[in-house]
PDB file of C-alpha atoms and ligand atoms in Angstrom:
ATOM      1  CA  MET X 984       5.876  34.011   1.732  1.00 42.00           C
ATOM      2  CA  PRO X 985       7.427  31.943  -0.184  1.00 43.00           C
ATOM      3  CA  ASN X 986       7.893  28.154   2.196  1.00 46.00           C
ATOM      4  CA  PRO X 987      11.268  26.523   1.757  1.00 46.00           C
ATOM      5  CA  SER X 988      10.333  23.141   2.552  1.00 44.00           C
ATOM      6  CA  ARG X 989       8.524  23.358  -0.942  1.00 45.00           C
ATOM      7  CA  ASN X 990      11.951  23.351  -2.332  1.00 45.00           C
ATOM      8  CA  ARG X 991      12.363  20.141  -0.631  1.00 64.00           C
ATOM      9  CA  LEU X 992       9.577  18.285  -1.673  1.00 69.00           C
ATOM     10  CA  PRO X 993       9.767  14.115  -0.618  1.00 75.00           C
ATOM     11  CA  PRO X 994      10.783  11.888  -3.484  1.00 85.00           C
ATOM     12  CA  GLY X 995       8.773   9.565  -5.344  1.00 91.00           C
ATOM     13  CA  THR X 996       6.849   9.550  -9.518  1.00 93.00           C
ATOM     14  CA  VAL X 997       3.416   9.889  -9.649  1.00 96.00           C
ATOM     15  CA  SER X 998       1.345   8.503 -12.887  1.00 97.00           C
ATOM     16  CA  GLU X 999      -2.751   8.152 -13.798  1.00 97.00           C
ATOM     17  CA  ILE X1000      -3.517   4.178 -12.770  1.00 98.00           C
ATOM     18  CA  ALA X1001      -6.954   4.435 -13.776  1.00 97.00           C
ATOM     19  CA  GLN X1002      -9.528   7.602 -14.825  1.00 97.00           C
ATOM     20  CA  ASN X1003      -9.299   9.799 -11.532  1.00 98.00           C
ATOM     21  CA  ILE X1004      -6.913   7.429  -9.287  1.00 98.00           C
ATOM     22  CA  ARG X1005      -3.047   8.200  -8.731  1.00 98.00           C
ATOM     23  CA  LEU X1006      -0.371   6.696  -7.150  1.00 98.00           C
ATOM     24  CA  CYS X1007       3.127   7.398  -6.501  1.00 98.00           C
ATOM     25  CA  ARG X1008       5.754   4.925  -5.958  1.00 97.00           C
ATOM     26  CA  VAL X1009       8.790   5.867  -3.494  1.00 97.00           C
ATOM     27  CA  ASP X1010      12.142   3.538  -4.943  1.00 95.00           C
ATOM     28  CA  ILE X1011      12.781   2.466  -0.946  1.00 95.00           C
ATOM     29  CA  GLU X1012      15.981   1.086  -2.688  1.00 93.00           C
ATOM     30  CA  ALA X1013      17.322   4.649  -4.343  1.00 92.00           C
ATOM     31  CA  LEU X1014      16.203   6.372  -0.269  1.00 92.00           C
ATOM     32  CA  VAL X1015      18.551   3.715   1.508  1.00 92.00           C
ATOM     33  CA  LYS X1016      21.352   4.394  -0.211  1.00 91.00           C
ATOM     34  CA  ASN X1017      20.614   8.601  -0.443  1.00 90.00           C
ATOM     35  CA  TRP X1018      20.391   7.982   3.718  1.00 89.00           C
ATOM     36  CA  PHE X1019      22.692   5.082   4.921  1.00 88.00           C
ATOM     37  CA  GLY X1020      25.587   5.437   2.261  1.00 86.00           C
ATOM     38  CA  ASP X1021      25.735   2.326   0.276  1.00 75.00           C
ATOM     39  CA  SER X1022      23.536  -0.272   1.789  1.00 78.00           C
ATOM     40  CA  GLY X1023      20.813  -1.162  -0.004  1.00 82.00           C
ATOM     41  CA  ILE X1024      17.320  -3.085   1.194  1.00 86.00           C
ATOM     42  CA  GLU X1025      19.838  -5.805   1.817  1.00 84.00           C
ATOM     43  CA  GLY X1026      21.258  -3.645   4.947  1.00 86.00           C
ATOM     44  CA  LEU X1027      17.757  -3.074   6.476  1.00 90.00           C
ATOM     45  CA  ARG X1028      18.058  -6.484   8.945  1.00 90.00           C
ATOM     46  CA  ARG X1029      19.654  -4.827  11.318  1.00 91.00           C
ATOM     47  CA  PRO X1030      17.238  -3.221  14.691  1.00 94.00           C
ATOM     48  CA  ALA X1031      15.718  -0.128  14.228  1.00 94.00           C
ATOM     49  CA  ARG X1032      17.944   2.917  14.756  1.00 92.00           C
ATOM     50  CA  ASP X1033      17.902   7.062  14.587  1.00 93.00           C
ATOM     51  CA  LEU X1034      17.409   8.570  12.054  1.00 92.00           C
ATOM     52  CA  SER X1035      16.369  12.341  13.810  1.00 90.00           C
ATOM     53  CA  SER X1036      19.492  13.516  11.596  1.00 89.00           C
ATOM     54  CA  ILE X1037      18.132  12.247   7.723  1.00 89.00           C
ATOM     55  CA  ALA X1038      19.162  15.360   6.351  1.00 83.00           C
ATOM     56  CA  PRO X1039      15.672  16.408   4.746  1.00 87.00           C
ATOM     57  CA  LEU X1040      12.888  14.501   7.258  1.00 91.00           C
ATOM     58  CA  PRO X1041      12.616  17.659   9.207  1.00 89.00           C
ATOM     59  CA  ASP X1042      11.133  18.933   5.825  1.00 90.00           C
ATOM     60  CA  TRP X1043       8.895  16.166   5.230  1.00 93.00           C
ATOM     61  CA  LEU X1044       7.344  14.675   8.051  1.00 95.00           C
ATOM     62  CA  ALA X1045       4.614  16.441  10.923  1.00 94.00           C
ATOM     63  CA  PRO X1046       5.199  16.861  14.461  1.00 90.00           C
ATOM     64  CA  GLY X1047       4.807  13.396  16.179  1.00 95.00           C
ATOM     65  CA  GLU X1048       6.013  11.560  12.717  1.00 96.00           C
ATOM     66  CA  LEU X1049       9.708  11.741  13.310  1.00 95.00           C
ATOM     67  CA  GLU X1050       8.985  10.070  17.344  1.00 95.00           C
ATOM     68  CA  THR X1051       6.248   7.330  15.585  1.00 97.00           C
ATOM     69  CA  VAL X1052       9.687   6.256  13.021  1.00 96.00           C
ATOM     70  CA  GLN X1053      11.443   6.100  16.035  1.00 95.00           C
ATOM     71  CA  GLY X1054       9.507   3.881  18.215  1.00 96.00           C
ATOM     72  CA  PHE X1055       9.373   0.636  15.703  1.00 97.00           C
ATOM     73  CA  LYS X1056      11.301  -1.507  16.497  1.00 96.00           C
ATOM     74  CA  ALA X1057      13.249  -2.504  12.556  1.00 96.00           C
ATOM     75  CA  LEU X1058      14.492  -0.451  10.733  1.00 95.00           C
ATOM     76  CA  LYS X1059      12.657  -2.103   8.189  1.00 95.00           C
ATOM     77  CA  ARG X1060       9.069  -0.697   8.612  1.00 97.00           C
ATOM     78  CA  GLN X1061      11.378   2.720  10.379  1.00 96.00           C
ATOM     79  CA  VAL X1062      11.832   3.501   6.255  1.00 96.00           C
ATOM     80  CA  GLU X1063       8.995   0.744   4.770  1.00 97.00           C
ATOM     81  CA  TRP X1064       6.334   3.661   6.658  1.00 97.00           C
ATOM     82  CA  LEU X1065       8.337   6.359   5.736  1.00 96.00           C
ATOM     83  CA  ALA X1066       8.958   5.623   2.526  1.00 97.00           C
ATOM     84  CA  GLY X1067       5.065   5.107   2.399  1.00 97.00           C
ATOM     85  CA  ARG X1068       3.828   8.223   4.465  1.00 97.00           C
ATOM     86  CA  LEU X1069       6.018   9.980   1.689  1.00 96.00           C
ATOM     87  CA  ALA X1070       4.326   9.056  -1.248  1.00 97.00           C
ATOM     88  CA  VAL X1071       1.581  10.321   0.230  1.00 98.00           C
ATOM     89  CA  LYS X1072       2.830  13.248   0.855  1.00 97.00           C
ATOM     90  CA  THR X1073       4.458  13.403  -2.984  1.00 96.00           C
ATOM     91  CA  LEU X1074       0.258  12.990  -4.112  1.00 96.00           C
ATOM     92  CA  VAL X1075      -1.493  14.636  -1.948  1.00 97.00           C
ATOM     93  CA  THR X1076       0.734  17.740  -2.752  1.00 95.00           C
ATOM     94  CA  ALA X1077       0.679  17.088  -6.629  1.00 96.00           C
ATOM     95  CA  CYS X1078      -3.102  15.966  -7.188  1.00 97.00           C
ATOM     96  CA  LEU X1079      -5.042  17.800  -4.081  1.00 97.00           C
ATOM     97  CA  ASP X1080      -3.345  21.155  -2.907  1.00 96.00           C
ATOM     98  CA  ALA X1081      -0.241  21.398  -4.291  1.00 93.00           C
ATOM     99  CA  GLY X1082      -0.269  24.882  -1.578  1.00 94.00           C
ATOM    100  CA  LEU X1083       0.628  22.516   1.419  1.00 95.00           C
ATOM    101  CA  ALA X1084       3.443  22.113   3.015  1.00 94.00           C
ATOM    102  CA  PRO X1085       4.202  18.724   2.448  1.00 95.00           C
ATOM    103  CA  THR X1086       5.170  19.255   6.895  1.00 95.00           C
ATOM    104  CA  ASN X1087       0.746  19.300   6.649  1.00 96.00           C
ATOM    105  CA  VAL X1088       0.196  16.255   5.272  1.00 97.00           C
ATOM    106  CA  THR X1089      -0.558  13.840   7.721  1.00 97.00           C
ATOM    107  CA  VAL X1090      -2.253  10.383   7.414  1.00 98.00           C
ATOM    108  CA  ALA X1091      -4.862   9.069  10.262  1.00 98.00           C
ATOM    109  CA  CYS X1092      -5.664   4.491  10.765  1.00 97.00           C
ATOM    110  CA  GLU X1093      -9.116   3.891  11.234  1.00 96.00           C
ATOM    111  CA  PRO X1094      -9.525   1.297  14.169  1.00 94.00           C
ATOM    112  CA  GLN X1095      -8.892  -1.567  11.350  1.00 93.00           C
ATOM    113  CA  GLY X1096      -5.916   0.011  10.141  1.00 95.00           C
ATOM    114  CA  ALA X1097      -7.185   1.530   7.061  1.00 97.00           C
ATOM    115  CA  PRO X1098      -5.677   4.659   6.746  1.00 98.00           C
ATOM    116  CA  TYR X1099      -7.008   8.148   5.398  1.00 98.00           C
ATOM    117  CA  LEU X1100      -5.924  11.219   5.174  1.00 98.00           C
ATOM    118  CA  PRO X1101      -7.645  14.511   7.415  1.00 98.00           C
ATOM    119  CA  LEU X1102      -7.630  17.254   5.829  1.00 98.00           C
ATOM    120  CA  PHE X1103      -9.231  15.675   2.681  1.00 98.00           C
ATOM    121  CA  PRO X1104     -10.886  12.538   4.349  1.00 96.00           C
ATOM    122  CA  GLY X1105     -13.894  12.353   1.278  1.00 96.00           C
ATOM    123  CA  HIS X1106     -10.950  11.340  -0.626  1.00 98.00           C
ATOM    124  CA  CYS X1107      -9.159   7.572  -0.279  1.00 98.00           C
ATOM    125  CA  LEU X1108      -6.607   6.647   0.367  1.00 98.00           C
ATOM    126  CA  SER X1109      -4.249   3.203   0.456  1.00 98.00           C
ATOM    127  CA  ILE X1110      -1.141   2.225   1.452  1.00 98.00           C
ATOM    128  CA  THR X1111       2.396  -0.505   0.148  1.00 98.00           C
ATOM    129  CA  HIS X1112       5.206  -1.343   0.584  1.00 98.00           C
ATOM    130  CA  ALA X1113       6.832  -5.093  -0.291  1.00 97.00           C
ATOM    131  CA  GLY X1114      10.634  -5.188  -1.254  1.00 95.00           C
ATOM    132  CA  ARG X1115      12.294  -2.604  -3.254  1.00 95.00           C
ATOM    133  CA  TRP X1116       8.635  -0.442  -3.067  1.00 97.00           C
ATOM    134  CA  ALA X1117       6.293   1.962  -1.241  1.00 98.00           C
ATOM    135  CA  ALA X1118       2.958   3.268  -2.416  1.00 98.00           C
ATOM    136  CA  ALA X1119       0.971   5.366  -1.707  1.00 98.00           C
ATOM    137  CA  ALA X1120      -3.102   5.942  -4.151  1.00 98.00           C
ATOM    138  CA  VAL X1121      -5.339   8.371  -3.794  1.00 98.00           C
ATOM    139  CA  SER X1122      -8.949   8.821  -5.219  1.00 98.00           C
ATOM    140  CA  LEU X1123      -9.880  12.110  -6.556  1.00 98.00           C
ATOM    141  CA  ASP X1124     -13.522  11.046  -6.833  1.00 97.00           C
ATOM    142  CA  PRO X1125     -15.855  11.307  -3.400  1.00 96.00           C
ATOM    143  CA  ALA X1126     -17.532   8.702  -4.275  1.00 96.00           C
ATOM    144  CA  LEU X1127     -14.513   6.255  -5.002  1.00 98.00           C
ATOM    145  CA  ALA X1128     -13.431   3.383  -3.084  1.00 98.00           C
ATOM    146  CA  ILE X1129      -9.790   1.701  -4.250  1.00 98.00           C
ATOM    147  CA  GLY X1130      -7.381  -0.565  -2.687  1.00 98.00           C
ATOM    148  CA  ILE X1131      -4.249  -1.414  -4.204  1.00 98.00           C
ATOM    149  CA  ASP X1132      -1.277  -3.657  -2.561  1.00 98.00           C
ATOM    150  CA  ILE X1133       1.979  -4.847  -4.007  1.00 98.00           C
ATOM    151  CA  GLU X1134       3.699  -7.957  -4.262  1.00 97.00           C
ATOM    152  CA  ARG X1135       7.059 -10.048  -5.085  1.00 95.00           C
ATOM    153  CA  LEU X1136       6.121 -11.693  -8.156  1.00 94.00           C
ATOM    154  CA  SER X1137       8.538 -14.700  -5.787  1.00 90.00           C
ATOM    155  CA  ILE X1138       6.205 -16.241  -3.253  1.00 86.00           C
ATOM    156  CA  PRO X1139       5.672 -18.846  -1.525  1.00 83.00           C
ATOM    157  CA  GLY X1140       3.654 -21.291  -2.877  1.00 84.00           C
ATOM    158  CA  THR X1141       4.174 -23.444   0.400  1.00 92.00           C
ATOM    159  CA  ARG X1142       0.594 -26.330   0.680  1.00 93.00           C
ATOM    160  CA  ALA X1143      -0.054 -24.367   4.389  1.00 94.00           C
ATOM    161  CA  PHE X1144      -0.127 -21.055   2.351  1.00 93.00           C
ATOM    162  CA  LEU X1145      -1.948 -21.696  -0.239  1.00 94.00           C
ATOM    163  CA  ASP X1146      -4.229 -23.654   2.287  1.00 94.00           C
ATOM    164  CA  LEU X1147      -3.914 -19.536   4.468  1.00 93.00           C
ATOM    165  CA  VAL X1148      -5.372 -17.867   1.555  1.00 93.00           C
ATOM    166  CA  PHE X1149      -6.801 -19.875  -0.587  1.00 94.00           C
ATOM    167  CA  SER X1150     -10.525 -21.646  -1.035  1.00 95.00           C
ATOM    168  CA  ALA X1151     -10.552 -25.236  -1.859  1.00 94.00           C
ATOM    169  CA  ARG X1152     -12.118 -23.940  -5.407  1.00 94.00           C
ATOM    170  CA  GLU X1153      -9.328 -21.421  -5.581  1.00 94.00           C
ATOM    171  CA  GLN X1154      -7.203 -23.566  -5.714  1.00 93.00           C
ATOM    172  CA  ALA X1155      -8.114 -25.337  -8.163  1.00 92.00           C
ATOM    173  CA  ALA X1156      -8.667 -22.401 -10.069  1.00 90.00           C
ATOM    174  CA  LEU X1157      -5.188 -21.594 -10.219  1.00 89.00           C
ATOM    175  CA  ASP X1158      -3.635 -22.213 -13.533  1.00 88.00           C
ATOM    176  CA  ARG X1159      -0.256 -23.511 -11.737  1.00 83.00           C
ATOM    177  CA  SER X1160       1.101 -23.320 -14.966  1.00 89.00           C
ATOM    178  CA  ASP X1161       1.559 -19.908 -15.282  1.00 92.00           C
ATOM    179  CA  PRO X1162       3.876 -18.450 -12.198  1.00 90.00           C
ATOM    180  CA  LEU X1163       2.202 -15.654 -12.721  1.00 93.00           C
ATOM    181  CA  SER X1164      -1.144 -16.761 -11.653  1.00 92.00           C
ATOM    182  CA  LEU X1165       0.077 -17.034  -7.812  1.00 93.00           C
ATOM    183  CA  PRO X1166       1.298 -13.429  -7.176  1.00 95.00           C
ATOM    184  CA  ARG X1167      -1.204 -12.133  -9.652  1.00 95.00           C
ATOM    185  CA  ALA X1168      -4.040 -13.857  -7.125  1.00 95.00           C
ATOM    186  CA  TRP X1169      -2.793 -13.160  -3.542  1.00 95.00           C
ATOM    187  CA  THR X1170      -2.074  -9.182  -4.421  1.00 96.00           C
ATOM    188  CA  LEU X1171      -5.737  -8.521  -6.338  1.00 96.00           C
ATOM    189  CA  LYS X1172      -6.675 -10.355  -2.567  1.00 96.00           C
ATOM    190  CA  GLU X1173      -4.684  -7.637  -0.848  1.00 96.00           C
ATOM    191  CA  ALA X1174      -5.546  -4.944  -2.472  1.00 97.00           C
ATOM    192  CA  TYR X1175      -9.324  -6.281  -2.374  1.00 96.00           C
ATOM    193  CA  LEU X1176      -9.214  -6.129   1.483  1.00 96.00           C
ATOM    194  CA  LYS X1177      -7.515  -2.866   1.912  1.00 97.00           C
ATOM    195  CA  TYR X1178     -10.952  -1.497  -0.836  1.00 97.00           C
ATOM    196  CA  ILE X1179     -13.085  -2.599   1.627  1.00 95.00           C
ATOM    197  CA  ARG X1180     -11.103  -1.272   4.979  1.00 95.00           C
ATOM    198  CA  ARG X1181     -11.185  -4.180   6.502  1.00 92.00           C
ATOM    199  CA  GLY X1182      -7.655  -6.060   6.120  1.00 91.00           C
ATOM    200  CA  PHE X1183      -6.899  -8.867   7.675  1.00 89.00           C
ATOM    201  CA  HIS X1184     -10.029  -8.710  10.321  1.00 87.00           C
ATOM    202  CA  ARG X1185     -12.103 -10.200   7.152  1.00 85.00           C
ATOM    203  CA  SER X1186     -10.841 -13.281   6.680  1.00 86.00           C
ATOM    204  CA  LEU X1187      -9.345 -14.261   3.447  1.00 90.00           C
ATOM    205  CA  ARG X1188     -10.280 -17.299   2.025  1.00 90.00           C
ATOM    206  CA  GLN X1189     -14.440 -16.120   1.897  1.00 91.00           C
ATOM    207  CA  VAL X1190     -12.419 -14.006  -0.758  1.00 94.00           C
ATOM    208  CA  GLU X1191     -12.554 -15.193  -3.590  1.00 94.00           C
ATOM    209  CA  LEU X1192     -11.153 -15.145  -7.003  1.00 93.00           C
ATOM    210  CA  ILE X1193     -12.736 -17.482  -9.924  1.00 92.00           C
ATOM    211  CA  ASP X1194     -12.199 -17.050 -13.751  1.00 88.00           C
ATOM    212  CA  GLY X1195     -10.974 -13.762 -13.171  1.00 89.00           C
ATOM    213  CA  ASN X1196     -14.114 -12.778 -10.945  1.00 92.00           C
ATOM    214  CA  LEU X1197     -13.719 -11.826  -7.485  1.00 95.00           C
ATOM    215  CA  LEU X1198     -16.384 -12.956  -4.923  1.00 95.00           C
ATOM    216  CA  GLU X1199     -17.254 -11.589  -1.721  1.00 94.00           C
ATOM    217  CA  HIS X1200     -19.191 -14.541   0.343  1.00 92.00           C
ATOM    218  CA  GLY X1201     -19.407 -16.456  -2.699  1.00 93.00           C
ATOM    219  CA  ARG X1202     -21.002 -12.767  -4.161  1.00 94.00           C
ATOM    220  CA  PRO X1203     -19.421 -10.912  -7.098  1.00 95.00           C
ATOM    221  CA  ALA X1204     -18.014  -8.326  -5.743  1.00 95.00           C
ATOM    222  CA  PRO X1205     -18.992  -4.726  -7.729  1.00 94.00           C
ATOM    223  CA  VAL X1206     -15.870  -3.602  -8.201  1.00 97.00           C
ATOM    224  CA  ARG X1207     -13.584  -3.288 -10.874  1.00 97.00           C
ATOM    225  CA  TRP X1208      -9.394  -4.573 -10.235  1.00 97.00           C
ATOM    226  CA  THR X1209      -6.441  -4.349 -12.177  1.00 97.00           C
ATOM    227  CA  VAL X1210      -2.756  -6.268 -11.626  1.00 97.00           C
ATOM    228  CA  THR X1211       0.151  -4.880 -13.434  1.00 97.00           C
ATOM    229  CA  PRO X1212       3.524  -4.801 -13.399  1.00 97.00           C
ATOM    230  CA  LEU X1213       5.419  -2.131 -10.993  1.00 97.00           C
ATOM    231  CA  ALA X1214       8.847  -2.198 -12.087  1.00 96.00           C
ATOM    232  CA  PRO X1215      11.221  -5.445 -12.505  1.00 96.00           C
ATOM    233  CA  GLY X1216      10.014  -8.624 -10.145  1.00 96.00           C
ATOM    234  CA  TYR X1217       7.216  -6.526  -8.755  1.00 97.00           C
ATOM    235  CA  LEU X1218       3.068  -6.954  -9.051  1.00 98.00           C
ATOM    236  CA  LEU X1219       0.736  -3.532  -8.265  1.00 98.00           C
ATOM    237  CA  ALA X1220      -2.859  -4.596  -7.569  1.00 98.00           C
ATOM    238  CA  LEU X1221      -5.805  -1.937  -7.730  1.00 98.00           C
ATOM    239  CA  VAL X1222      -9.254  -2.313  -7.101  1.00 98.00           C
ATOM    240  CA  PHE X1223     -11.311  -0.046  -7.915  1.00 98.00           C
ATOM    241  CA  GLY X1224     -15.249   0.879  -7.324  1.00 97.00           C
ATOM    242  CA  ALA X1225     -17.803   2.450  -4.865  1.00 96.00           C
ATOM    243  CA  ARG X1226     -17.545   2.522  -0.956  1.00 93.00           C
ATOM    244  CA  PRO X1227     -18.112  -0.172   0.233  1.00 87.00           C
ATOM    245  CA  SER X1228     -20.561  -0.043   3.051  1.00 79.00           C
ATOM    246  CA  PRO X1229     -20.334  -1.102   6.485  1.00 68.00           C
ATOM    247  CA  SER X1230     -20.825  -5.243   5.580  1.00 60.00           C
ATOM    248  CA  ALA X1231     -23.285  -7.216   8.000  1.00 51.00           C
ATOM    249  CA  GLU X1232     -21.778  -9.946   6.796  1.00 59.00           C
ATOM    250  CA  PRO X1233     -19.167 -11.775  10.239  1.00 59.00           C
ATOM    251  CA  ASP X1234     -15.181 -11.223   8.992  1.00 63.00           C
TER     252      ASP X1234
HETATM  253  C1  COA T2446      -3.241  -4.142   5.357  1.00 54.22           C
HETATM  254  C2  COA T2446      -3.222  -5.318   5.320  1.00 54.22           C
HETATM  255  C3  COA T2446      -4.542  -6.713   4.777  1.00 54.22           C
HETATM  256  C4  COA T2446      -1.899  -6.006   3.775  1.00 54.22           C
HETATM  257  O1  COA T2446      -0.805  -6.742   4.830  1.00 54.22           O
HETATM  258  P1  COA T2446       1.013  -6.130   3.932  1.00 54.22           P
HETATM  259  O2  COA T2446      -0.143  -6.478   2.424  1.00 54.22           O
HETATM  260  O3  COA T2446       1.674  -7.048   4.482  1.00 54.22           O
HETATM  261  O4  COA T2446       1.473  -4.968   3.875  1.00 54.22           O
HETATM  262  P2  COA T2446       0.650  -3.531   2.729  1.00 54.22           P
HETATM  263  O5  COA T2446       2.267  -3.225   3.309  1.00 54.22           O
HETATM  264  O6  COA T2446       1.004  -4.261   1.270  1.00 54.22           O
HETATM  265  O7  COA T2446      -0.068  -3.047   3.041  1.00 54.22           O
HETATM  266  C5  COA T2446       0.022  -1.897   4.241  1.00 54.22           C
HETATM  267  C6  COA T2446      -0.740  -0.501   3.597  1.00 54.22           C
HETATM  268  O8  COA T2446      -2.428  -1.083   4.120  1.00 54.22           O
HETATM  269  C7  COA T2446      -2.901   0.080   5.220  1.00 54.22           C
HETATM  270  N1  COA T2446      -3.877  -1.135   5.515  1.00 54.22           N
HETATM  271  C8  COA T2446      -3.453  -0.779   7.167  1.00 54.22           C
HETATM  272  N2  COA T2446      -4.801  -2.284   7.005  1.00 54.22           N
HETATM  273  C9  COA T2446      -5.738  -1.596   6.635  1.00 54.22           C
HETATM  274  C10 COA T2446      -6.871  -2.853   6.411  1.00 54.22           C
HETATM  275  N3  COA T2446      -7.795  -2.451   7.782  1.00 54.22           N
HETATM  276  N4  COA T2446      -7.594  -2.045   5.173  1.00 54.22           N
HETATM  277  C11 COA T2446      -5.922  -0.540   4.543  1.00 54.22           C
HETATM  278  N5  COA T2446      -5.584  -0.620   4.264  1.00 54.22           N
HETATM  279  C12 COA T2446      -5.495  -1.555   5.237  1.00 54.22           C
HETATM  280  C13 COA T2446      -1.431   0.941   5.777  1.00 54.22           C
HETATM  281  O9  COA T2446      -2.175   1.729   5.429  1.00 54.22           O
HETATM  282  C14 COA T2446      -0.361   0.047   6.184  1.00 54.22           C
HETATM  283  O10 COA T2446       1.370   0.774   5.842  1.00 54.22           O
HETATM  284  P3  COA T2446       0.998   2.032   7.147  1.00 54.22           P
HETATM  285  O11 COA T2446       1.832   0.772   8.124  1.00 54.22           O
HETATM  286  O12 COA T2446       3.132   1.803   6.328  1.00 54.22           O
HETATM  287  O13 COA T2446       0.419   2.944   7.040  1.00 54.22           O
HETATM  288  C15 COA T2446      -3.236  -6.440   6.412  1.00 54.22           C
HETATM  289  O14 COA T2446      -1.574  -5.741   6.731  1.00 54.22           O
HETATM  290  C16 COA T2446      -3.219  -5.902   7.667  1.00 54.22           C
HETATM  291  O15 COA T2446      -4.934  -6.829   7.944  1.00 54.22           O
HETATM  292  N6  COA T2446      -3.228  -5.444   8.227  1.00 54.22           N
HETATM  293  C17 COA T2446      -3.804  -4.421  10.090  1.00 54.22           C
HETATM  294  C18 COA T2446      -4.284  -5.949  10.311  1.00 54.22           C
HETATM  295  C19 COA T2446      -2.588  -6.638  11.489  1.00 54.22           C
HETATM  296  O16 COA T2446      -2.237  -5.905  11.620  1.00 54.22           O
HETATM  297  N7  COA T2446      -3.085  -7.800  11.527  1.00 54.22           N
HETATM  298  C20 COA T2446      -2.186  -8.730  12.534  1.00 54.22           C
HETATM  299  C21 COA T2446      -3.335  -9.905  13.021  1.00 54.22           C
HETATM  300  S1  COA T2446      -4.006 -10.125  11.563  1.00 54.22           S
END
């Protein structure tokens, strides 16, 4: 029997970013203009609002997801979260099961925040959002774990930020004459923290990028990575490799 919600798939563009890894990116600016009229992402700096009347959402959201969105305090968080979930739903229906309705695709979270697909626990999932963009990536190979991160090119290079994020030897290795050096290192570090599924629960300075090598606790991390332009002004980092075993190292 035809499923009417199949006619109203969530927005998003799916691409292959590495072998067996698919990405869906969602343009938050376009979503916001579509939903709220003229206000772009600059108009998101407001308290949360009631999104239950946004027409297509009931076609996309699973039971409970609208309640989650309504529970956030800021409109920006509501829209970012939704955009990430729409990216996931697009990816799953495009790459894992074309017969699933978006309303049946859900995301659950591990205790430290890492997202996973309850319907496809063998396929690693990663989600990110920054500024105008949200994205989700899924691994089609159950042996392959992934982490992705989007970052704006214009990130603060203040002393406090550098000291919080980078070890002394990383800072020494940063090429400050290259404007991409800092955002590349930062987005890659965040993608790696998602790959190991710890996020900020792992000390940022325990993960280092030195001369193009990712190190964790000073030892080379057995991963591959890419950092590529996602859109003007934004970088996308992808870290991928074998599923990391639970680390005995302290955070
Ligand atoms: C994940 C994290 C490293 C990246 O944060 P960020 O660059 O600001 O945000 P991004 O948009 O790129 O990524 C956010 C997504 O990462 C995912 N994520 C959260 N924790 C994660 C983890 N431990 N491992 C992998 N992915 C994680 C989530 O899906 C989240 O999106 P969602 O909340 O909409 O589902 C960081 O937010 C984090 O560690 N969060 C969990 C712990 C926390 O909240 N600590 C705060 C106090 S230290």
